[in-house]
Short mmCIF file of C-alpha atoms in Angstrom, two decimals:
data_model
loop_
_atom_site.label_atom_id
_atom_site.label_comp_id
_atom_site.label_asym_id
_atom_site.label_seq_id
_atom_site.Cartn_x
_atom_site.Cartn_y
_atom_site.Cartn_z
CA MET A 621 -32.75 -50.92 -43.83
CA LYS A 622 -32.21 -47.76 -41.76
CA ALA A 623 -33.97 -44.88 -43.50
CA SER A 624 -31.47 -42.33 -42.15
CA PHE A 625 -28.81 -43.20 -44.72
CA ARG A 626 -31.18 -44.31 -47.48
CA GLY A 627 -32.47 -40.77 -48.08
CA PHE A 628 -28.93 -39.39 -48.50
CA PHE A 629 -27.99 -42.20 -50.89
CA VAL A 630 -31.11 -41.61 -53.01
CA LEU A 631 -30.33 -37.89 -53.26
CA SER A 632 -26.73 -38.71 -54.11
CA LEU A 633 -27.70 -41.13 -56.90
CA VAL A 634 -30.34 -38.81 -58.39
CA GLY A 635 -27.72 -36.06 -58.29
CA PHE A 636 -25.13 -38.23 -60.05
CA VAL A 637 -27.62 -39.01 -62.84
CA ALA A 638 -28.36 -35.29 -63.27
CA THR A 639 -24.60 -34.55 -63.18
CA CYS A 640 -24.10 -36.96 -66.09
CA VAL A 641 -26.98 -35.45 -68.09
CA PHE A 642 -25.66 -31.90 -67.71
CA GLY A 643 -22.11 -33.11 -68.39
CA VAL A 644 -23.09 -34.72 -71.70
CA LEU A 645 -25.15 -31.68 -72.71
CA GLY A 646 -22.15 -29.47 -71.90
CA ALA A 647 -19.82 -31.67 -73.94
CA LEU A 648 -22.35 -31.53 -76.79
CA ARG A 649 -22.33 -27.74 -76.63
CA LEU A 650 -18.56 -27.78 -77.16
CA LEU A 651 -19.12 -29.16 -80.66
CA VAL A 652 -22.61 -28.04 -81.66
CA PRO A 653 -23.47 -24.32 -81.42
CA LEU A 654 -27.23 -24.81 -80.65
CA GLU A 655 -27.51 -21.03 -80.48
CA HIS A 656 -31.31 -21.14 -80.36
CA LEU A 657 -31.13 -23.02 -77.03
CA GLU A 658 -29.79 -20.13 -75.01
CA PHE A 659 -31.14 -21.52 -71.73
CA LEU A 660 -28.79 -24.49 -72.28
CA SER A 661 -25.68 -22.37 -72.84
CA PHE A 662 -22.31 -23.79 -71.79
CA VAL A 663 -22.01 -20.94 -69.30
CA ARG A 664 -25.10 -22.36 -67.57
CA LEU A 665 -24.44 -26.09 -68.07
CA ARG A 666 -20.91 -26.24 -66.69
CA PRO A 667 -21.71 -24.76 -63.26
CA LEU A 668 -24.80 -26.96 -63.06
CA HIS A 669 -22.66 -30.02 -63.81
CA THR A 670 -19.99 -29.22 -61.21
CA PHE A 671 -22.59 -28.09 -58.65
CA LEU A 672 -24.55 -31.33 -58.89
CA ALA A 673 -21.37 -33.43 -58.73
CA ILE A 674 -20.36 -31.70 -55.49
CA ALA A 675 -23.88 -31.90 -54.00
CA SER A 676 -24.09 -35.62 -54.85
CA MET A 677 -20.74 -36.36 -53.27
CA VAL A 678 -21.55 -34.48 -50.06
CA SER A 679 -24.92 -36.22 -49.80
CA GLY A 680 -23.25 -39.61 -50.36
CA ILE A 681 -20.65 -38.77 -47.71
CA VAL A 682 -23.31 -37.88 -45.14
CA GLY A 683 -25.07 -41.13 -46.08
CA LEU A 684 -21.86 -43.09 -45.49
CA LEU A 685 -21.45 -41.40 -42.10
CA HIS A 686 -25.00 -42.39 -41.14
CA LEU A 687 -24.32 -45.93 -42.36
CA ALA A 688 -21.29 -46.13 -40.06
CA LEU A 689 -23.26 -44.58 -37.19
CA ALA A 690 -26.21 -46.92 -37.73
CA LYS A 691 -23.95 -49.95 -37.51
CA GLU A 692 -22.04 -48.71 -34.48
CA THR A 693 -24.61 -46.89 -32.41
CA GLU A 694 -27.94 -48.18 -33.72
CA GLU A 695 -28.75 -44.54 -34.33
CA GLY A 696 -31.89 -44.35 -36.41
CA TRP A 697 -33.84 -41.65 -38.15
CA GLY A 698 -33.35 -38.75 -35.76
CA ALA A 699 -33.97 -35.04 -35.89
CA VAL A 700 -30.37 -34.31 -36.91
CA SER A 701 -30.53 -36.59 -39.96
CA ARG A 702 -33.87 -35.07 -40.97
CA ILE A 703 -32.41 -31.56 -40.78
CA GLN A 704 -29.39 -32.68 -42.80
CA LEU A 705 -31.47 -34.31 -45.52
CA VAL A 706 -33.95 -31.44 -45.84
CA SER A 707 -31.06 -29.00 -45.94
CA LEU A 708 -29.27 -30.98 -48.66
CA TRP A 709 -32.44 -31.23 -50.78
CA GLY A 710 -32.88 -27.49 -50.26
CA PHE A 711 -29.29 -26.95 -51.36
CA VAL A 712 -29.80 -28.97 -54.55
CA LEU A 713 -33.13 -27.40 -55.50
CA ALA A 714 -32.10 -23.83 -54.61
CA GLY A 715 -28.73 -24.29 -56.32
CA VAL A 716 -30.18 -25.65 -59.56
CA GLY A 717 -32.89 -22.98 -59.58
CA THR A 718 -30.57 -20.05 -58.98
CA LEU A 719 -27.97 -21.31 -61.46
CA PHE A 720 -30.66 -21.67 -64.14
CA LEU A 721 -31.73 -18.08 -63.39
CA GLY A 722 -28.13 -16.90 -63.68
CA LEU A 723 -27.96 -15.97 -60.00
CA GLY A 724 -24.83 -17.93 -59.11
CA SER A 725 -21.60 -16.54 -57.68
CA GLY A 726 -19.81 -16.57 -61.06
CA ARG A 727 -16.86 -18.32 -59.43
CA GLU A 728 -15.04 -21.56 -60.20
CA TYR A 729 -16.58 -24.70 -58.61
CA MET A 730 -18.27 -22.81 -55.74
CA SER A 731 -20.70 -21.50 -58.32
CA TRP A 732 -23.72 -21.16 -56.04
CA SER A 733 -24.67 -18.00 -54.17
CA ALA A 734 -23.83 -17.39 -50.50
CA PRO A 735 -27.37 -17.95 -49.08
CA VAL A 736 -27.50 -21.29 -50.90
CA ALA A 737 -24.10 -22.19 -49.41
CA LEU A 738 -25.62 -22.02 -45.92
CA LEU A 739 -27.82 -24.98 -46.86
CA LEU A 740 -24.65 -26.98 -47.52
CA LEU A 741 -22.77 -25.70 -44.49
CA LEU A 742 -25.47 -26.87 -42.06
CA PRO A 743 -25.31 -30.64 -42.83
CA VAL A 744 -21.51 -30.45 -42.97
CA VAL A 745 -21.27 -28.85 -39.51
CA LEU A 746 -23.80 -31.35 -38.14
CA GLY A 747 -21.79 -34.19 -39.72
CA PHE A 748 -18.64 -32.96 -37.98
CA LEU A 749 -20.50 -32.79 -34.65
CA GLN A 750 -21.88 -36.30 -35.19
CA VAL A 751 -18.36 -37.67 -35.66
CA VAL A 752 -17.15 -35.87 -32.53
CA ARG A 753 -20.14 -37.00 -30.47
CA ASN A 754 -19.84 -40.64 -31.52
CA ARG A 755 -16.04 -40.77 -31.73
CA ALA A 756 -15.67 -43.45 -29.06
CA GLN A 757 -17.98 -45.94 -30.78
CA LEU A 758 -16.60 -45.14 -34.23
CA THR A 759 -12.99 -45.34 -33.05
CA ALA A 760 -13.56 -48.81 -31.66
CA ARG A 761 -14.27 -49.94 -35.21
CA SER A 762 -11.76 -47.84 -37.16
CA PRO A 763 -9.54 -45.24 -35.45
CA GLU A 764 -8.11 -44.04 -38.74
CA GLY A 765 -11.52 -43.94 -40.42
CA THR A 766 -12.91 -41.86 -37.53
CA TRP A 767 -9.97 -39.50 -37.63
CA LEU A 768 -10.28 -39.02 -41.40
CA LEU A 769 -14.05 -38.51 -41.23
CA GLY A 770 -13.61 -35.83 -38.56
CA LEU A 771 -10.80 -34.12 -40.49
CA GLY A 772 -12.75 -34.41 -43.75
CA PHE A 773 -15.91 -32.76 -42.40
CA GLY A 774 -13.72 -30.08 -40.81
CA LEU A 775 -12.01 -29.37 -44.13
CA LEU A 776 -15.35 -29.24 -45.94
CA GLY A 777 -16.55 -26.57 -43.50
CA VAL A 778 -13.31 -24.58 -43.62
CA GLY A 779 -13.15 -24.77 -47.42
CA LEU A 780 -16.74 -23.65 -47.76
CA LEU A 781 -16.28 -20.68 -45.43
CA GLU A 782 -13.04 -19.65 -47.15
CA SER A 783 -14.74 -19.78 -50.52
CA TYR A 784 -17.07 -16.98 -49.48
CA LEU A 785 -14.47 -14.67 -47.94
CA TRP A 786 -14.58 -12.83 -51.28
CA MET A 787 -17.75 -11.19 -49.99
CA LEU A 788 -15.57 -9.15 -47.65
CA PRO A 789 -14.41 -6.08 -49.61
CA ALA A 790 -10.89 -6.47 -48.21
CA VAL A 791 -10.65 -9.81 -50.05
CA GLY A 792 -13.12 -9.67 -52.92
CA ALA A 793 -11.93 -6.40 -54.44
CA HIS A 794 -8.25 -7.34 -54.18
CA PHE A 795 -7.28 -9.76 -56.94
CA VAL A 796 -4.23 -11.41 -55.35
CA ARG A 797 -5.88 -11.93 -51.97
CA ASP A 798 -9.04 -13.20 -53.62
CA LEU A 799 -7.16 -15.64 -55.87
CA THR A 800 -5.04 -16.91 -52.98
CA VAL A 801 -8.01 -17.49 -50.67
CA GLN A 802 -10.05 -18.95 -53.54
CA TRP A 803 -7.36 -21.51 -54.38
CA HIS A 804 -7.05 -22.48 -50.75
CA GLY A 805 -10.80 -22.72 -50.26
CA ILE A 806 -11.16 -25.02 -53.26
CA ASP A 807 -8.16 -27.11 -52.15
CA ALA A 808 -9.53 -27.49 -48.62
CA PHE A 809 -13.04 -28.35 -49.83
CA ILE A 810 -11.90 -30.94 -52.41
CA ALA A 811 -9.47 -32.40 -49.85
CA GLY A 812 -12.44 -32.63 -47.46
CA LEU A 813 -14.46 -34.63 -50.00
CA ASN A 814 -11.57 -37.03 -50.59
CA VAL A 815 -10.62 -37.41 -46.93
CA CYS A 816 -14.26 -38.07 -45.92
CA LEU A 817 -14.67 -40.72 -48.61
CA TYR A 818 -11.42 -42.47 -47.73
CA GLY A 819 -12.35 -42.35 -44.04
CA ALA A 820 -15.82 -43.78 -44.70
CA SER A 821 -14.34 -46.54 -46.88
CA MET A 822 -12.50 -47.92 -43.86
CA PHE A 823 -15.81 -48.68 -42.15
CA LEU A 824 -16.81 -50.67 -45.23
CA MET A 825 -13.59 -52.69 -45.41
CA ASP A 826 -12.32 -53.16 -41.87
CA LYS A 827 -13.37 -56.28 -40.03
CA THR A 828 -11.08 -55.48 -37.12
CA ALA A 829 -9.74 -52.09 -36.08
CA ARG A 830 -6.31 -51.22 -37.44
CA PRO A 831 -4.09 -49.09 -35.20
CA LEU A 832 -4.03 -45.34 -35.65
CA ARG A 833 -0.92 -43.76 -37.08
CA LYS A 834 1.27 -41.57 -34.91
CA GLN A 835 -0.60 -38.50 -33.62
CA THR A 836 2.32 -36.25 -34.64
CA LEU A 837 1.94 -37.28 -38.26
CA LEU A 838 -1.78 -36.59 -38.17
CA LEU A 839 -1.27 -33.19 -36.56
CA VAL A 840 1.32 -32.23 -39.19
CA ALA A 841 -1.16 -33.31 -41.86
CA THR A 842 -3.94 -31.20 -40.36
CA PHE A 843 -1.70 -28.16 -40.02
CA SER A 844 -0.48 -28.52 -43.60
CA LEU A 845 -3.92 -28.99 -45.11
CA LEU A 846 -5.20 -25.93 -43.24
CA PHE A 847 -2.31 -23.60 -44.00
CA THR A 848 -0.77 -24.69 -47.32
CA PHE A 849 -1.95 -25.56 -50.82
CA GLY A 850 -1.40 -29.33 -50.57
CA HIS A 851 0.13 -30.69 -53.74
CA HIS A 852 -1.69 -28.17 -55.92
CA HIS A 853 0.29 -24.98 -55.94
CA TYR A 854 3.99 -25.45 -56.12
CA ALA A 855 4.72 -22.08 -57.66
CA SER A 856 3.34 -20.35 -54.52
CA PRO A 857 5.85 -18.26 -52.55
CA GLN A 858 5.54 -20.31 -49.34
CA PRO A 859 8.69 -21.57 -47.57
CA ALA A 860 10.02 -24.87 -48.94
CA PHE A 861 9.59 -26.76 -45.65
CA LEU A 862 5.85 -25.97 -45.70
CA LYS A 863 5.62 -27.29 -49.26
CA VAL A 864 7.33 -30.53 -48.26
CA PHE A 865 4.96 -30.93 -45.30
CA ALA A 866 2.01 -30.12 -47.54
CA PHE A 867 3.07 -32.68 -50.09
CA VAL A 868 3.29 -35.44 -47.48
CA ALA A 869 0.05 -34.32 -45.83
CA SER A 870 -1.93 -34.27 -49.04
CA MET A 871 -0.94 -37.87 -49.71
CA LEU A 872 -1.67 -39.16 -46.19
CA ALA A 873 -5.33 -40.04 -46.72
CA ILE A 874 -4.43 -41.77 -49.98
CA SER A 875 -1.71 -43.88 -48.37
CA SER A 876 -4.09 -44.68 -45.51
CA PHE A 877 -6.67 -45.90 -48.00
CA VAL A 878 -4.12 -48.04 -49.88
CA ARG A 879 -2.96 -49.48 -46.53
CA HIS A 880 -6.50 -50.47 -45.59
CA SER A 881 -7.59 -51.67 -49.02
CA ARG A 882 -4.53 -53.92 -49.35
CA ALA A 883 -5.41 -55.52 -46.02
CA TYR A 884 -9.02 -55.89 -47.17
CA PHE A 885 -8.05 -57.53 -50.46
CA SER A 886 -5.61 -59.94 -48.82
CA SER A 887 -8.23 -60.89 -46.22
CA ARG A 888 -10.60 -61.70 -49.06
CA ALA A 889 -8.06 -63.57 -51.18
CA THR A 890 -8.91 -66.88 -49.57
CA LYS A 891 -12.68 -66.42 -49.95
CA CYS A 892 -14.57 -67.23 -53.13
CA VAL A 893 -17.73 -65.16 -52.56
CA ASP A 894 -18.05 -61.66 -53.92
CA ASP A 895 -18.63 -59.03 -51.22
CA ASN A 896 -21.86 -57.84 -52.89
CA GLY A 897 -19.85 -55.99 -55.53
CA VAL A 898 -17.88 -54.05 -52.93
CA GLU A 899 -14.55 -55.71 -53.73
CA GLY A 900 -14.74 -54.80 -57.42
CA LEU A 901 -15.71 -51.23 -56.61
CA MET A 902 -12.89 -50.90 -54.08
CA ARG A 903 -10.38 -52.26 -56.60
CA SER A 904 -11.47 -49.51 -59.00
CA VAL A 905 -11.17 -46.94 -56.22
CA GLN A 906 -7.66 -48.22 -55.55
CA LEU A 907 -6.77 -48.03 -59.25
CA TRP A 908 -7.88 -44.38 -59.54
CA THR A 909 -6.32 -43.53 -56.19
CA ILE A 910 -2.95 -44.78 -57.42
CA VAL A 911 -3.36 -43.00 -60.79
CA SER A 912 -4.21 -39.76 -58.93
CA LEU A 913 -1.31 -40.22 -56.53
CA LEU A 914 1.25 -40.78 -59.29
CA SER A 915 -0.09 -38.03 -61.55
CA GLY A 916 -0.34 -35.69 -58.54
CA ILE A 917 3.35 -36.27 -57.76
CA LEU A 918 4.26 -35.78 -61.42
CA PHE A 919 2.24 -32.57 -61.87
CA ALA A 920 3.60 -31.10 -58.63
CA ILE A 921 7.11 -30.93 -60.12
CA PRO A 922 7.37 -27.19 -60.89
CA GLN A 923 9.28 -27.70 -64.13
CA LEU A 924 6.33 -29.79 -65.41
CA ASN A 925 3.69 -27.74 -63.62
CA VAL A 926 4.68 -24.71 -65.72
CA TYR A 927 3.48 -26.59 -68.81
CA LEU A 928 0.62 -28.63 -67.38
CA HIS A 929 -1.14 -26.26 -64.97
CA GLY A 930 -4.48 -25.03 -66.30
CA THR A 931 -4.69 -27.64 -69.07
CA HIS A 932 -6.99 -30.57 -69.79
CA LEU A 933 -4.39 -32.91 -68.32
CA VAL A 934 -5.10 -31.48 -64.88
CA LEU A 935 -8.82 -31.68 -65.65
CA ILE A 936 -8.65 -35.44 -66.26
CA HIS A 937 -6.44 -35.86 -63.17
CA ALA A 938 -9.26 -34.26 -61.15
CA MET A 939 -12.02 -36.15 -63.00
CA GLY A 940 -10.28 -39.51 -62.58
CA SER A 941 -9.73 -38.82 -58.91
CA MET A 942 -13.25 -37.59 -58.12
CA ILE A 943 -15.16 -40.14 -60.21
CA GLY A 944 -12.89 -42.97 -59.14
CA ILE A 945 -13.25 -42.40 -55.42
CA SER A 946 -16.97 -41.57 -55.60
CA LEU A 947 -17.40 -45.30 -56.26
CA ILE A 948 -16.95 -45.62 -52.48
CA ILE A 949 -20.51 -44.26 -52.19
CA TYR A 950 -21.80 -47.08 -54.41
CA ALA A 951 -19.83 -49.60 -52.35
CA GLY A 952 -21.52 -48.18 -49.24
CA ILE A 953 -24.94 -48.58 -50.84
CA PHE A 954 -24.35 -52.23 -51.75
CA LYS A 955 -22.98 -52.84 -48.26
CA SER A 956 -25.87 -51.06 -46.53
CA SER A 957 -28.23 -54.00 -46.56
CA PRO A 958 -27.95 -57.71 -45.79
CA LEU A 959 -29.66 -58.28 -49.16
CA ARG A 960 -27.52 -59.94 -51.84
CA LEU A 961 -27.22 -58.77 -55.42
CA SER A 962 -28.66 -61.37 -57.77
CA ASP A 963 -26.26 -62.94 -60.27
CA SER A 964 -27.62 -60.82 -63.11
CA GLN A 965 -27.43 -57.64 -60.98
CA ALA A 966 -23.88 -58.43 -59.95
CA ARG A 967 -22.98 -58.97 -63.63
CA ARG A 968 -24.49 -55.60 -64.59
CA VAL A 969 -22.66 -53.84 -61.75
CA ARG A 970 -19.36 -55.39 -62.87
CA LEU A 971 -20.07 -54.35 -66.47
CA CYS A 972 -20.80 -50.76 -65.43
CA VAL A 973 -17.65 -50.53 -63.32
CA ARG A 974 -15.58 -51.96 -66.20
CA ALA A 975 -17.10 -49.42 -68.62
CA ILE A 976 -16.39 -46.59 -66.16
CA ASN A 977 -12.77 -47.69 -65.80
CA LEU A 978 -12.18 -48.15 -69.53
CA SER A 979 -13.81 -44.86 -70.53
CA LEU A 980 -11.85 -43.02 -67.85
CA ILE A 981 -8.61 -44.60 -69.09
CA ALA A 982 -9.47 -43.57 -72.67
CA LEU A 983 -10.33 -40.05 -71.45
CA TRP A 984 -7.02 -39.93 -69.64
CA ILE A 985 -5.22 -40.71 -72.90
CA ALA A 986 -7.25 -38.26 -75.03
CA LEU A 987 -7.33 -35.32 -72.61
CA GLY A 988 -3.78 -36.11 -71.51
CA ALA A 989 -2.48 -35.83 -75.07
CA GLY A 990 -4.55 -32.71 -75.75
CA GLY A 991 -3.54 -31.11 -72.46
CA LEU A 992 0.15 -31.80 -73.01
CA TYR A 993 -0.05 -30.33 -76.50
CA LYS A 994 -1.86 -27.25 -75.21
CA GLY A 995 0.61 -26.83 -72.34
CA ILE A 996 3.56 -26.71 -74.71
CA ALA A 997 1.83 -24.85 -77.54
CA ARG A 998 0.53 -22.01 -75.34
CA ILE A 999 4.12 -21.13 -74.45
CA GLU A 1000 5.66 -21.74 -77.86
CA THR A 1001 2.91 -20.25 -80.04
CA ASP A 1002 -0.40 -18.36 -80.05
CA TYR A 1003 -3.84 -19.50 -78.88
CA LEU A 1004 -5.44 -18.75 -82.24
CA LEU A 1005 -2.90 -21.00 -83.96
CA PHE A 1006 -3.07 -24.03 -81.69
CA ALA A 1007 -6.73 -23.97 -80.58
CA PRO A 1008 -8.16 -25.28 -83.91
CA LYS A 1009 -5.87 -28.31 -83.60
CA LEU A 1010 -7.61 -29.31 -80.36
CA VAL A 1011 -11.12 -29.68 -81.84
CA TRP A 1012 -10.62 -33.47 -82.11
CA MET A 1013 -10.22 -33.56 -78.33
CA TYR A 1014 -13.72 -32.18 -77.79
CA GLY A 1015 -15.08 -34.92 -80.09
CA ALA A 1016 -13.26 -37.54 -78.03
CA PHE A 1017 -14.51 -35.84 -74.86
CA LEU A 1018 -18.13 -36.13 -76.03
CA ALA A 1019 -17.80 -39.76 -77.21
CA LEU A 1020 -15.85 -41.09 -74.24
CA GLY A 1021 -17.61 -38.88 -71.73
CA GLY A 1022 -20.88 -40.17 -73.18
CA VAL A 1023 -19.86 -43.79 -72.52
CA LEU A 1024 -18.75 -42.81 -69.03
CA ALA A 1025 -22.05 -41.02 -68.37
CA VAL A 1026 -24.13 -43.97 -69.60
CA ALA A 1027 -22.15 -46.34 -67.37
CA MET A 1028 -22.51 -44.03 -64.35
CA VAL A 1029 -26.25 -43.66 -64.94
CA ALA A 1030 -26.65 -47.45 -65.34
CA LEU A 1031 -24.71 -48.06 -62.11
CA SER A 1032 -26.81 -45.44 -60.32
CA VAL A 1033 -30.02 -47.10 -61.54
CA GLU A 1034 -28.76 -50.47 -60.23
CA ALA A 1035 -27.95 -48.86 -56.89
CA LEU A 1036 -31.38 -47.17 -56.73
CA ARG A 1037 -33.09 -50.50 -57.45
CA PHE A 1038 -30.99 -52.11 -54.71
CA LEU A 1039 -32.02 -49.39 -52.25
CA LYS A 1040 -35.67 -49.87 -53.23
CA ARG A 1041 -35.41 -53.63 -52.66
CA GLY A 1042 -33.85 -52.97 -49.27
CA SER A 1043 -36.57 -50.49 -48.42
CA ASP A 1044 -39.35 -52.89 -49.48
CA GLY A 1045 -37.76 -55.67 -47.46
CA SER A 1046 -37.30 -53.70 -44.25
CA MET B 1260 2.21 -12.01 -59.60
CA SER B 1261 3.88 -8.92 -58.26
CA GLY B 1262 1.18 -7.28 -56.17
CA GLY B 1263 -2.49 -6.66 -55.87
CA GLU B 1264 -3.98 -3.25 -56.42
CA PRO B 1265 -7.70 -3.08 -55.63
CA LEU B 1266 -9.63 -3.67 -58.84
CA GLY B 1267 -12.54 -1.70 -60.28
CA ASP B 1268 -15.88 -2.96 -59.03
CA GLU B 1269 -17.90 -2.77 -62.25
CA GLY B 1270 -15.57 -4.89 -64.41
CA LEU B 1271 -15.23 -7.48 -61.66
CA ARG B 1272 -18.99 -7.50 -61.15
CA LEU B 1273 -19.55 -8.06 -64.87
CA TRP B 1274 -16.92 -10.82 -64.94
CA ARG B 1275 -18.80 -12.64 -62.18
CA ALA B 1276 -22.31 -11.85 -63.43
CA GLY B 1277 -21.46 -13.16 -66.91
CA ASN B 1278 -19.97 -16.32 -65.37
CA CYS B 1279 -16.95 -15.84 -67.65
CA VAL B 1280 -15.08 -18.37 -65.50
CA ALA B 1281 -17.16 -21.18 -67.06
CA CYS B 1282 -15.00 -20.94 -70.22
CA HIS B 1283 -12.05 -18.72 -69.33
CA SER B 1284 -9.42 -18.88 -66.61
CA LEU B 1285 -7.30 -16.27 -64.87
CA TYR B 1286 -3.95 -17.58 -63.66
CA GLY B 1287 -5.16 -21.05 -64.64
CA LEU B 1288 -8.26 -21.01 -62.40
CA GLY B 1289 -11.42 -21.48 -64.45
CA GLY B 1290 -12.68 -23.27 -67.55
CA HIS B 1291 -10.46 -24.50 -70.34
CA LEU B 1292 -12.81 -24.11 -73.31
CA GLY B 1293 -11.56 -20.62 -74.12
CA PRO B 1294 -8.09 -19.11 -73.67
CA ASP B 1295 -6.67 -18.07 -70.30
CA LEU B 1296 -7.25 -14.30 -70.20
CA THR B 1297 -4.58 -13.28 -67.65
CA ASN B 1298 -2.47 -11.48 -70.26
CA SER B 1299 -5.00 -11.19 -73.07
CA ILE B 1300 -4.78 -7.39 -73.07
CA ARG B 1301 -0.97 -7.42 -73.31
CA ARG B 1302 -1.00 -9.99 -76.11
CA ARG B 1303 -3.89 -8.74 -78.25
CA GLY B 1304 -4.77 -5.29 -77.03
CA ALA B 1305 -7.90 -3.75 -75.54
CA GLY B 1306 -9.45 -3.15 -78.98
CA TYR B 1307 -9.38 -6.82 -79.88
CA ALA B 1308 -10.86 -7.80 -76.49
CA SER B 1309 -13.68 -5.27 -76.92
CA PHE B 1310 -14.40 -6.54 -80.43
CA VAL B 1311 -14.63 -10.21 -79.31
CA ILE B 1312 -16.85 -9.33 -76.34
CA GLN B 1313 -19.23 -7.35 -78.55
CA ASN B 1314 -19.25 -9.63 -81.61
CA GLY B 1315 -18.26 -13.08 -80.36
CA LYS B 1316 -15.68 -15.36 -81.96
CA GLY B 1317 -15.79 -19.13 -82.55
CA ALA B 1318 -17.47 -20.78 -79.56
CA MET B 1319 -17.61 -17.43 -77.72
CA PRO B 1320 -21.07 -15.87 -78.07
CA ARG B 1321 -21.46 -12.11 -78.41
CA GLN B 1322 -22.22 -10.47 -75.09
CA ASP B 1323 -25.18 -8.18 -74.79
CA LEU B 1324 -23.36 -5.36 -73.01
CA LYS B 1325 -23.39 -1.59 -73.30
CA ASP B 1326 -20.25 0.19 -74.48
CA GLU B 1327 -19.38 1.38 -70.99
CA GLU B 1328 -19.83 -2.15 -69.63
CA VAL B 1329 -17.49 -3.53 -72.29
CA ALA B 1330 -14.98 -0.85 -71.33
CA ALA B 1331 -15.31 -1.80 -67.64
CA LEU B 1332 -14.77 -5.49 -68.42
CA VAL B 1333 -11.75 -4.74 -70.59
CA GLY B 1334 -10.47 -2.44 -67.85
CA TYR B 1335 -10.73 -5.29 -65.36
CA LEU B 1336 -8.77 -7.59 -67.68
CA GLY B 1337 -6.20 -4.83 -68.12
CA ARG B 1338 -5.69 -4.58 -64.36
CA VAL B 1339 -5.40 -8.36 -64.04
CA ASN B 1340 -2.82 -8.28 -66.83
CA ALA B 1341 -0.76 -5.70 -64.97
CA LEU B 1342 -0.41 -7.96 -61.91
CA GLY B 1343 1.83 -10.61 -63.47
CA GLU B 1344 2.33 -13.23 -66.14
CA TYR B 1345 0.61 -16.56 -66.81
CA PRO B 1346 1.65 -19.11 -67.89
CA LEU B 1347 5.20 -18.54 -66.70
CA ARG B 1348 7.84 -18.68 -69.42
CA GLU B 1349 10.60 -19.23 -66.89
CA LYS B 1350 10.88 -22.64 -65.26
CA PRO B 1351 11.56 -22.69 -61.49
CA HIS B 1352 14.96 -24.12 -60.58
CA ALA B 1353 14.32 -25.38 -57.05
CA ALA B 1354 12.67 -28.75 -56.49
CA PHE B 1355 9.56 -27.16 -55.04
CA GLY B 1356 9.62 -23.90 -56.95
CA ASN B 1357 11.34 -20.60 -56.37
CA ASN B 1358 10.63 -19.02 -52.99
CA ARG B 1359 10.22 -15.29 -52.98
#
């Protein structure tokens, strides 16, 4: 097994396990005061949870890129991959350390400080350059996958840079400018994660290259993702034609993924062997992609957005989307070696994936109901009156989130064991 | 939101240093554990906000801040409040929202 992607996958899996631990502790803090454990306050746990989730996804994405590069160019463990891996480990360790010390940015999602952000920017920029440099070889395998990987790394870089424009006094001390840039930075960065993962998935599924879509469509998508709020901000005062473009653009990667996964599933329909667990994982990715697509369309309707924006319903939309598509990283891991999963391993992987899907569905129902209630109640009545009626939701969040976390940890352990087997065998 | 006057540095600094965004949102951006604070000053008044910051309430722990720091934080929330309303009470009529 090529060590260049193994290191990124290990970091990603360790990060996902830590994400789950901090997530469960955070959910526990919602119900139990634990005032004597000040160092585990919710204010500290939540940014740690989101930080580690983001770090794990980026590391997994870089690993998937190296997996594609290793297969196409026989590129091994070079200086660039070493720099990327060291930088990502530095990002994780420095981020966790500074957040524990209360030295974060105090901002949503991009909770780490600016110097720490440089450790994330470096592997992202190098990833973009790697896609550009190897575009010919990658395009021969999957034109659309290459295009999406390039766009995705570009969006990650742009989103990251935008998220620190608040350090300029002209932005940071001006609430409307800061909020506008902050929304866009988060949108661009999250879009970058999704687009990269969908792009990388095409290298896992495609046996033969599928033709690229029309360049005009891709250019419109790029323009829209760079200069609008995608499907996230329909109350913004941008011209309607930009919003229509943005809506189409923000769904392009999703529709590309569905197009490729449908071809992959139909090509496998006649075969009886499991693709080392990849097919099951990709079916789950497709399920959560479709759920995200449909809920994204629904929530983007302004008349509904007024009620639903800023509620737990949007939270589970984001959770379902991010957790669902991060399974692409696990598919990449199981596809990264010629080794086969044993029958018992394959059974455990299927069980984990089923538990992830079921707990996410249950969370969708619980947080969906709670979010809808909150969205209506916050307009009709007062926070102090409706908030006590939502305590049950935090109980459901802890129970179902706990099942989800256990399943994610178990799947990560299986993937780590698979990587170790591959490493021992190489 | 109607505009964007520059906001006082100290209240903003305290908002970020306290990582208030972990539990509270402004214009829907932030955590959902506590209430959105965009119009908290208009709805409850500065006195109530000061009291909750200094004494805590429910899941909100008391904040170890000096009186002038509490005043700066409440001042920041007051300036955010003056910029607009969230959540909107009025539903947009156009398919993709009202353009201004």
